[in-house]
Coordinates of C-alpha atoms (C1' of nucleotides) in Angstrom, one line a residue:
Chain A
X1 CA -174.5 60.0 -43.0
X2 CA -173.2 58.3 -40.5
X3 CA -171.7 55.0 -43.0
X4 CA -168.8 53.8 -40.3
X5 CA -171.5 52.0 -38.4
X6 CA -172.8 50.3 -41.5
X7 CA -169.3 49.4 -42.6
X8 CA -168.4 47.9 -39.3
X9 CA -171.9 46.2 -39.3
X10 CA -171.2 44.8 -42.8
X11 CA -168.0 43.4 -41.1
X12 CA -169.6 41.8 -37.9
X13 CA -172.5 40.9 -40.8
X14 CA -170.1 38.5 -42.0
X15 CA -167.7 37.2 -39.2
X16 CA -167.1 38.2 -35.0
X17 CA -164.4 40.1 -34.6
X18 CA -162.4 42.5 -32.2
X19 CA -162.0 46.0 -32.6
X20 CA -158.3 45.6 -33.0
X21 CA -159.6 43.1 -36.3
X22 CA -161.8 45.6 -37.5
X23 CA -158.6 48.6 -38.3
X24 CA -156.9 45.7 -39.7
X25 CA -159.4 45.4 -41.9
X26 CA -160.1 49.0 -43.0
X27 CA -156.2 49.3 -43.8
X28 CA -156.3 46.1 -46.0
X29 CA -159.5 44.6 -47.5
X30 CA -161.8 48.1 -47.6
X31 CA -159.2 50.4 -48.1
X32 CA -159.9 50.6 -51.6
X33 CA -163.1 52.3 -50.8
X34 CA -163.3 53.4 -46.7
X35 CA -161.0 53.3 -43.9
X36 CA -161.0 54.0 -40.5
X37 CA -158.6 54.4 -37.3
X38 CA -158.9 52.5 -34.1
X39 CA -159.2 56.0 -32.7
X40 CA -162.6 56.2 -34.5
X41 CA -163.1 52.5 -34.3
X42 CA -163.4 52.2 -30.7
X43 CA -165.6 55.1 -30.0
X44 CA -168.5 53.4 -32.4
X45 CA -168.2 50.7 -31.0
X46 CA -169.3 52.4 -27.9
X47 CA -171.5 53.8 -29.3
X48 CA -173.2 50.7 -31.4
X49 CA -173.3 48.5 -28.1
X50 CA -175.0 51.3 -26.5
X51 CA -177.6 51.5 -29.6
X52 CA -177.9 47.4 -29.1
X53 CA -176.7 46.9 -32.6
X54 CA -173.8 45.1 -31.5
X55 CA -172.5 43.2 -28.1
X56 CA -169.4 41.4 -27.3
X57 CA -167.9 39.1 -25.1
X58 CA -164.2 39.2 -23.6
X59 CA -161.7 36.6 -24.7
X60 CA -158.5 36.1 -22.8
X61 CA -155.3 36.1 -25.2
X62 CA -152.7 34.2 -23.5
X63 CA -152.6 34.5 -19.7
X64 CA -154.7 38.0 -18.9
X65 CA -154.8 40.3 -22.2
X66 CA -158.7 40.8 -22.5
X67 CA -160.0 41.5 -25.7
X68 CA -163.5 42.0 -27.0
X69 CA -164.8 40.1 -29.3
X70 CA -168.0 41.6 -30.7
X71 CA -171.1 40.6 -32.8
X72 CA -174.0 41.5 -34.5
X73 CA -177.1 41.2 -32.6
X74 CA -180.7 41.1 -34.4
X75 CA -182.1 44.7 -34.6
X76 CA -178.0 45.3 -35.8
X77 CA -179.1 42.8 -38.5
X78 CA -182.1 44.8 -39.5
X79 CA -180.3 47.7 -39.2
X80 CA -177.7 47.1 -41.8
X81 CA -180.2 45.7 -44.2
X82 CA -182.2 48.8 -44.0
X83 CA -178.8 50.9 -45.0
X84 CA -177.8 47.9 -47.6
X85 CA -181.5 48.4 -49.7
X86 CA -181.3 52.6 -49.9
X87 CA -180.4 53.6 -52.7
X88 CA -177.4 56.3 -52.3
X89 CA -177.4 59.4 -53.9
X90 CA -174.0 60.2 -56.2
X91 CA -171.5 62.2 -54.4
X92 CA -170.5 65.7 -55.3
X93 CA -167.4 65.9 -56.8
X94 CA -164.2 64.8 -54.7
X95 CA -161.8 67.6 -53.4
X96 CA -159.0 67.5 -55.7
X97 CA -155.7 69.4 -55.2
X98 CA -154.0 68.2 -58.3
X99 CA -156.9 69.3 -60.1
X100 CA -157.1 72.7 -58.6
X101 CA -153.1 72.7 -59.3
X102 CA -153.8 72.0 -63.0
X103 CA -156.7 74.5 -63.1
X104 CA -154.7 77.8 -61.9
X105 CA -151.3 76.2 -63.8
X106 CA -152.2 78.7 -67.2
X107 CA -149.8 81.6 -65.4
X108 CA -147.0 78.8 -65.7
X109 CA -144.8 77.6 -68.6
X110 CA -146.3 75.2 -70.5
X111 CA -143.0 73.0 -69.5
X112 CA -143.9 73.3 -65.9
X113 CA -147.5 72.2 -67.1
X114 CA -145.8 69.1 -68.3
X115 CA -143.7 68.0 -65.6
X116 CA -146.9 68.4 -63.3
X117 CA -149.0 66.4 -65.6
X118 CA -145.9 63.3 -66.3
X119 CA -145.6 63.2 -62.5
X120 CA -149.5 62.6 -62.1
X121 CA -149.2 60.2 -64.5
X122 CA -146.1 58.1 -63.4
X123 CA -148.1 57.9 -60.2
X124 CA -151.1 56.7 -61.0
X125 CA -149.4 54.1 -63.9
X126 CA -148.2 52.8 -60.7
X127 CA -151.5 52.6 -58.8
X128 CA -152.5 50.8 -61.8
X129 CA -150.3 48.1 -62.0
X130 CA -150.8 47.4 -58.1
X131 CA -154.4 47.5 -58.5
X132 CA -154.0 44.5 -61.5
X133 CA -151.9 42.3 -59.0
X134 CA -154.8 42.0 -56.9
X135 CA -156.7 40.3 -60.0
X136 CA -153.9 37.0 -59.1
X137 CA -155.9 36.0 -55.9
X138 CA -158.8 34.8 -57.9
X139 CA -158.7 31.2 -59.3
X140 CA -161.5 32.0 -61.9
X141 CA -162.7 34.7 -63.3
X142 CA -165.2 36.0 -62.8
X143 CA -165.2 34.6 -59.2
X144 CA -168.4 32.4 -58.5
X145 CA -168.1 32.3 -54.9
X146 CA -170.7 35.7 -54.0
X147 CA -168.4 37.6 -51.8
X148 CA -165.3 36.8 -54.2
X149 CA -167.7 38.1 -57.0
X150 CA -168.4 41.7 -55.3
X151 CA -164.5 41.8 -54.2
X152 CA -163.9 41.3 -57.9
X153 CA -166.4 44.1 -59.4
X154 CA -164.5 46.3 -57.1
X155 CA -161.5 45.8 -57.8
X156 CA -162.1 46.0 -61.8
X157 CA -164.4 49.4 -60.8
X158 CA -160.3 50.3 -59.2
X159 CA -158.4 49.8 -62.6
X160 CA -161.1 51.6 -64.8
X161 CA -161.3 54.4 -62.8
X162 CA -157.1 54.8 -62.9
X163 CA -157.0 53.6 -66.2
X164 CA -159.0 56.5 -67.2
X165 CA -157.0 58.9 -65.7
X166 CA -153.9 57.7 -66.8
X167 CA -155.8 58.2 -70.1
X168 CA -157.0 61.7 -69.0
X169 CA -152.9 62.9 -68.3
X170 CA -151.7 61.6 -71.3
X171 CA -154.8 63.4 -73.5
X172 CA -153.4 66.5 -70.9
X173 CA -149.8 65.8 -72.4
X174 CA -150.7 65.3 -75.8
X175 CA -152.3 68.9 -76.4
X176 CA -150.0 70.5 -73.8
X177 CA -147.0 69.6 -76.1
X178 CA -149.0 70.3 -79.4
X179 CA -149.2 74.1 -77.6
X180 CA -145.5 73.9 -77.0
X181 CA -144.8 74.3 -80.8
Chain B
X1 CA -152.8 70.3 -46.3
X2 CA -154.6 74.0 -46.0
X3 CA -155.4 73.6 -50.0
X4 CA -158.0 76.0 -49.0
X5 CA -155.5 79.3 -48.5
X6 CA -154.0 78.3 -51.9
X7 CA -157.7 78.3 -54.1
X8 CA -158.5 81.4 -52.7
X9 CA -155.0 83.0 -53.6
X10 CA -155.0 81.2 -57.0
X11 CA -158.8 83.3 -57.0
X12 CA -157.1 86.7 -56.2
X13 CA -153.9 86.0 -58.1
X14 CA -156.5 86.6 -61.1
X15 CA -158.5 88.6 -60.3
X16 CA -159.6 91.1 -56.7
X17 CA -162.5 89.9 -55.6
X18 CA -164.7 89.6 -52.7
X19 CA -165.1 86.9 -50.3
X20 CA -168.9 86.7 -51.5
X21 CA -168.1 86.4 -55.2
X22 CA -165.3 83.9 -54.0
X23 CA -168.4 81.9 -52.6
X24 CA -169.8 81.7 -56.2
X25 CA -166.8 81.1 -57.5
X26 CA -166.4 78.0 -55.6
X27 CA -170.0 76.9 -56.0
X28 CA -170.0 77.1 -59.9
X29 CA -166.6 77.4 -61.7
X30 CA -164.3 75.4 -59.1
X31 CA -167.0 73.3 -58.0
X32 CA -166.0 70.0 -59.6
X33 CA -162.5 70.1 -57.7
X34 CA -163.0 72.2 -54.9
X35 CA -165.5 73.9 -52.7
X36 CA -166.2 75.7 -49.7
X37 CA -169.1 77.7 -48.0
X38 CA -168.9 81.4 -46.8
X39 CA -168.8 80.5 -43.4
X40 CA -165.5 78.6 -44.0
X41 CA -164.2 81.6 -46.7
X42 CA -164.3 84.6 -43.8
X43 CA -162.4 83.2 -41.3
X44 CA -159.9 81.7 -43.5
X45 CA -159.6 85.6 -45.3
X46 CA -159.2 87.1 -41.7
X47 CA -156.0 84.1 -41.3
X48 CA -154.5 85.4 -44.9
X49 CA -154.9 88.7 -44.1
X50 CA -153.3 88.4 -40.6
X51 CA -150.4 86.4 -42.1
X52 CA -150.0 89.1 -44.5
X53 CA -151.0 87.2 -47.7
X54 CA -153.6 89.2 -48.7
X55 CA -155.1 92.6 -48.0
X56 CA -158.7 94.3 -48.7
X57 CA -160.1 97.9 -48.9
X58 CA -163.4 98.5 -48.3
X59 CA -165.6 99.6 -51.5
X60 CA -169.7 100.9 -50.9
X61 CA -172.2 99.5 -52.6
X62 CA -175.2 101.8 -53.0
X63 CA -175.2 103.8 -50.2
X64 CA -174.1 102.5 -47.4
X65 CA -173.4 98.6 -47.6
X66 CA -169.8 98.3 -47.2
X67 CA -167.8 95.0 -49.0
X68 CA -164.2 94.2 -48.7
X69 CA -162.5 94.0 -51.6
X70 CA -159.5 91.5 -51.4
X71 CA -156.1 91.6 -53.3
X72 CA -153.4 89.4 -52.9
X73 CA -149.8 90.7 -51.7
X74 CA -146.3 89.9 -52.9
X75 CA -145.7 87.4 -50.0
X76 CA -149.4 86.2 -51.2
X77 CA -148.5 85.7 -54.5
X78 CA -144.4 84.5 -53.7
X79 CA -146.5 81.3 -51.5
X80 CA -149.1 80.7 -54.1
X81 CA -146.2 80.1 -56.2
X82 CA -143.9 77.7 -53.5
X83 CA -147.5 75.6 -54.0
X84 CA -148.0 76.0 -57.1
X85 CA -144.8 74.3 -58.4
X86 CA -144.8 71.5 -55.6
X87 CA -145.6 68.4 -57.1
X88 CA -148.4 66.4 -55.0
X89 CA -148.7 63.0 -54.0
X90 CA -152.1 61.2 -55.4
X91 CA -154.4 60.9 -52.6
X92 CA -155.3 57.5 -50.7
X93 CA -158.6 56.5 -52.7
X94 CA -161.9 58.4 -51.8
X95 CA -164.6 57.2 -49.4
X96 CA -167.2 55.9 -51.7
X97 CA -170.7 54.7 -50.0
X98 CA -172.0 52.8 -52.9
X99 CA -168.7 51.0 -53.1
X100 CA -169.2 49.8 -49.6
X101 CA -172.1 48.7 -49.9
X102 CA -171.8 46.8 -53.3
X103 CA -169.0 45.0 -51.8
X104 CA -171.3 43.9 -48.6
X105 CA -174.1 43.0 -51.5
X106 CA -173.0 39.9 -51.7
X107 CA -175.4 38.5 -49.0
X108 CA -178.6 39.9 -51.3
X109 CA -180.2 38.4 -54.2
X110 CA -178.3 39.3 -57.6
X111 CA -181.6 40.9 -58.5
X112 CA -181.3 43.7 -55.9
X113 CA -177.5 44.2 -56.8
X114 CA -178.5 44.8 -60.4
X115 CA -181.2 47.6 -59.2
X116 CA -177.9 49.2 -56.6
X117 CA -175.3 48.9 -60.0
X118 CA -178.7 50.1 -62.6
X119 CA -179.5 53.0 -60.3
X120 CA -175.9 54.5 -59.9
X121 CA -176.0 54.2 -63.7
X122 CA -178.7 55.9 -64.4
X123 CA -177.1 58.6 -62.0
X124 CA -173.8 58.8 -63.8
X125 CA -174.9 59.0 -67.3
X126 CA -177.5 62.0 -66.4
X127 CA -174.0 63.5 -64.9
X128 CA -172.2 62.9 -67.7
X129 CA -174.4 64.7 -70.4
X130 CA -174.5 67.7 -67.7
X131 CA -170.5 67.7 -67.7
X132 CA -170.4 67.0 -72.0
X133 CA -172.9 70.1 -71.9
X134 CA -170.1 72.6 -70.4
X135 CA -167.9 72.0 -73.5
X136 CA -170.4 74.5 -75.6
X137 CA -168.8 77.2 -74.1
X138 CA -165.8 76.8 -76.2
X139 CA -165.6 78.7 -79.5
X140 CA -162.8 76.3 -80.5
X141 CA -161.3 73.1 -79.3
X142 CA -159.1 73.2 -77.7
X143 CA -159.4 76.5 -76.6
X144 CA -155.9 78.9 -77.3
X145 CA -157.0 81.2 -74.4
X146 CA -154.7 79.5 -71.5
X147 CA -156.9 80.0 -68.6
X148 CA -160.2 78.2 -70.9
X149 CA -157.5 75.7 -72.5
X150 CA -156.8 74.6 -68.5
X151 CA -160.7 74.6 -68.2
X152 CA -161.0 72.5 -70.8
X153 CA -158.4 70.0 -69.6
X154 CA -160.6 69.5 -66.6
X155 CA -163.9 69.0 -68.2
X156 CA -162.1 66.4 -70.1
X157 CA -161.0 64.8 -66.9
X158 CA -164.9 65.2 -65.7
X159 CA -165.6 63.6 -69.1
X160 CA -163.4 60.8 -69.0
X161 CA -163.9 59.7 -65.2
X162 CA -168.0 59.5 -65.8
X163 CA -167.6 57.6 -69.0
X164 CA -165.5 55.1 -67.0
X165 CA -167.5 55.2 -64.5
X166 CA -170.4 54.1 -66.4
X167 CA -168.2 51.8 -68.6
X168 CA -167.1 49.8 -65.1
X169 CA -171.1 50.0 -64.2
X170 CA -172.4 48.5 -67.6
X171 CA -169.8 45.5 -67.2
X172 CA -171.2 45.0 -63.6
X173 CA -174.3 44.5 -64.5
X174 CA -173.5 43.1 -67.9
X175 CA -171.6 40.0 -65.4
X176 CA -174.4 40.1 -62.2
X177 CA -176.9 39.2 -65.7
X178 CA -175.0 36.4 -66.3
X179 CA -175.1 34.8 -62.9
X180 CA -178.5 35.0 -62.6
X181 CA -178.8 32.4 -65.3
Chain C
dT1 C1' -193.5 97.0 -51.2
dC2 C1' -191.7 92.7 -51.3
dC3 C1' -188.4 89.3 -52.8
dG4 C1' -184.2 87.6 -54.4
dA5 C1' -179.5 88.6 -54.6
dC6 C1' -175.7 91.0 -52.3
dA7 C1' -172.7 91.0 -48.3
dT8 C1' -170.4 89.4 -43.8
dG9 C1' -170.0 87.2 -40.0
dT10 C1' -170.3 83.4 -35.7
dA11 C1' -171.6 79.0 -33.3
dA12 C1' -172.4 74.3 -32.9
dC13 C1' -171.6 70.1 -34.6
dT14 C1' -169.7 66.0 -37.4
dG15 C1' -166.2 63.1 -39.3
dG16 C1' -161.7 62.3 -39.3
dT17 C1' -156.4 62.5 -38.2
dT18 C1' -152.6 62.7 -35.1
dA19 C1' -150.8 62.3 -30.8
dC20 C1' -150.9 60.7 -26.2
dA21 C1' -151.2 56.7 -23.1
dT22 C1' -150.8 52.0 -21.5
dG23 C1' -149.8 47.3 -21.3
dA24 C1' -149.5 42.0 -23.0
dT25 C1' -147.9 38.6 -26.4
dT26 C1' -145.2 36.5 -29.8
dT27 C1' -141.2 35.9 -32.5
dG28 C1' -136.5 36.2 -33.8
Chain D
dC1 C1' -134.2 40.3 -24.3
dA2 C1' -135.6 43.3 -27.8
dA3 C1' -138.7 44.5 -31.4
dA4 C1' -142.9 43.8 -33.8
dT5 C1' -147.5 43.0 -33.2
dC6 C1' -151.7 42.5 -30.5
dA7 C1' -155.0 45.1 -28.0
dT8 C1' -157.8 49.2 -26.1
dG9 C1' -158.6 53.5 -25.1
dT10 C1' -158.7 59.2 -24.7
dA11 C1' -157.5 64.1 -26.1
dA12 C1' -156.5 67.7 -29.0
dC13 C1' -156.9 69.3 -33.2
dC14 C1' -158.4 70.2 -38.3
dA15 C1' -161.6 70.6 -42.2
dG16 C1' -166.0 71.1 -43.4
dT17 C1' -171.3 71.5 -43.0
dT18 C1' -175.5 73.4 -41.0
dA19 C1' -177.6 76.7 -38.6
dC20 C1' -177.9 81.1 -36.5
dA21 C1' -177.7 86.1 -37.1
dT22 C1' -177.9 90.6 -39.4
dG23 C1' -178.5 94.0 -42.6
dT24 C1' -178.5 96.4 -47.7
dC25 C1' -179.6 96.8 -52.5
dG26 C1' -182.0 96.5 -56.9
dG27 C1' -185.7 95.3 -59.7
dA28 C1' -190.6 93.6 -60.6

DNA sequence: TCCGACATGTAACTGGTTACATGATTTG
DNA sequence: CAAATCATGTAACCAGTTACATGTCGGA
């Protein structure tokens, strides 16, 4: 599919930045929903500037450290826009080693079941309440201000999704322990 | 992680089988946690039987068509069980395409993010009656069987994911409606 | 007799992670 | 002056997909 160059055009889409910027930004804002190393960073960018999506200039940080500040150029602009109006087929379903855990688990004791299923869920209770902090950063809500707005739908989209799960494992625990008896 | 090695000796610590009907297996009754493709299957059932894991013989179908019939040993089945009773940590959250690009939507008219959020919708609920359908397999619910009562924990979880997925979809668009005013 | 399913393998490529490699700048 | 952070790159490896390659078997 090829998405890391849209995501780092949706990036440059909204402000110049340096490649260095860009991980920075895949570890904190995005990584709810993509991520990426410099090690694969760097290499698109090649690979963008080449394709004239993108182009930079140098910038000197303090005496000599060169760094390269790049931006979107116009057929990068048309480019993303193309990718941003497609309409995206659903995944399949994600790889799931828990999953797969809980699937062959019938050859164990129902106790063992449990203590599988209570440690999913103490870790994803936790998920949860780190994914509602992030609700604190918004003066209003909803949040008028457009990219506030979409930063918000995501992070709601992030406490249904564990919200559900944590409702999942404790439906799991329920009927596990009614087995028990 | 090499998850792969343990689905396939969870497959053989059930039942023998060969690495064809292994291929099935993962395209129909582990597809919604895990798959993988023959060409991925062979190689890795060449590394289990080097390390010892697993052995075959070789049975004829028809005539002449020779299959290898794998089984899994008592090293096979000692590791399956080191893994099996390992508790996992929950991974990082997935790479999700329409994610990224709802969050870059911002910069488009509220009218075009309602047809992204009404589209994926429309997606989700058509996989959510699919996933409701697999339930009709069950002569009772929950099943008593323990392998179908593990099934049935995992459609559940199919269940429960979709309906939140199109819960968190309907309040997207339920709030993008409300802007547009 | 033809077609779809059975059956097994390899090769090339893509996306991504970890590790290697280097050096400047800022802050305590 | 030391440590954390800024800054950019490459190499080796791993998991997984697509394509290449071959041949048998059973049923319509």
């Amino acid at each position: 599919m090829g998405t890391l160059r849209y995501a780092i055009l949706g990036l440059l889409n909204r402000n110049n930045m340096t490649g260095y910027e860009m991980s920075k930004a895949f570890e904190q804002t995005l990584s709810a929903f993509w991520t990426a190393k410099h090690s694969q960073i760097y290499p698109e960018l090649k690979n963008l500037t080449r394709d004239g999506l993108v182009k930079y200039h140098v910038a000197i940080t303090g005496n000599v450290l060169e760094k390269k500040v790049y931006s979107i150029t116009d057929s990068g602009r048309e480019e993303f826009n193309r990718w941003e109006q497609t309409l995206t087929e659903i995944p399949p379903f994600p790889k799931d080693e828990f999953r797969l855990q809980l699937y062959f688990s019938s050859d164990q004791p129902p106790q063992f079941q449990l203590s599988l299923l209570s440690d999913q869920l103490a870790q994803h209770e936790k998920r949860l309440l780190q994914i509602q902090k992030d609700l604190d950063k918004f003066s209003s809500i909803p949040p008028e201000n457009p990219a506030d707005f979409s930063d918000y739908l995501l992070i709601r989209g992030g406490i249904l999704r564990e919200e559900a799960t944590c409702n999942w494992l404790r439906e799991c625990i329920a009927l596990c322990k009614k087995r028990q008896v």
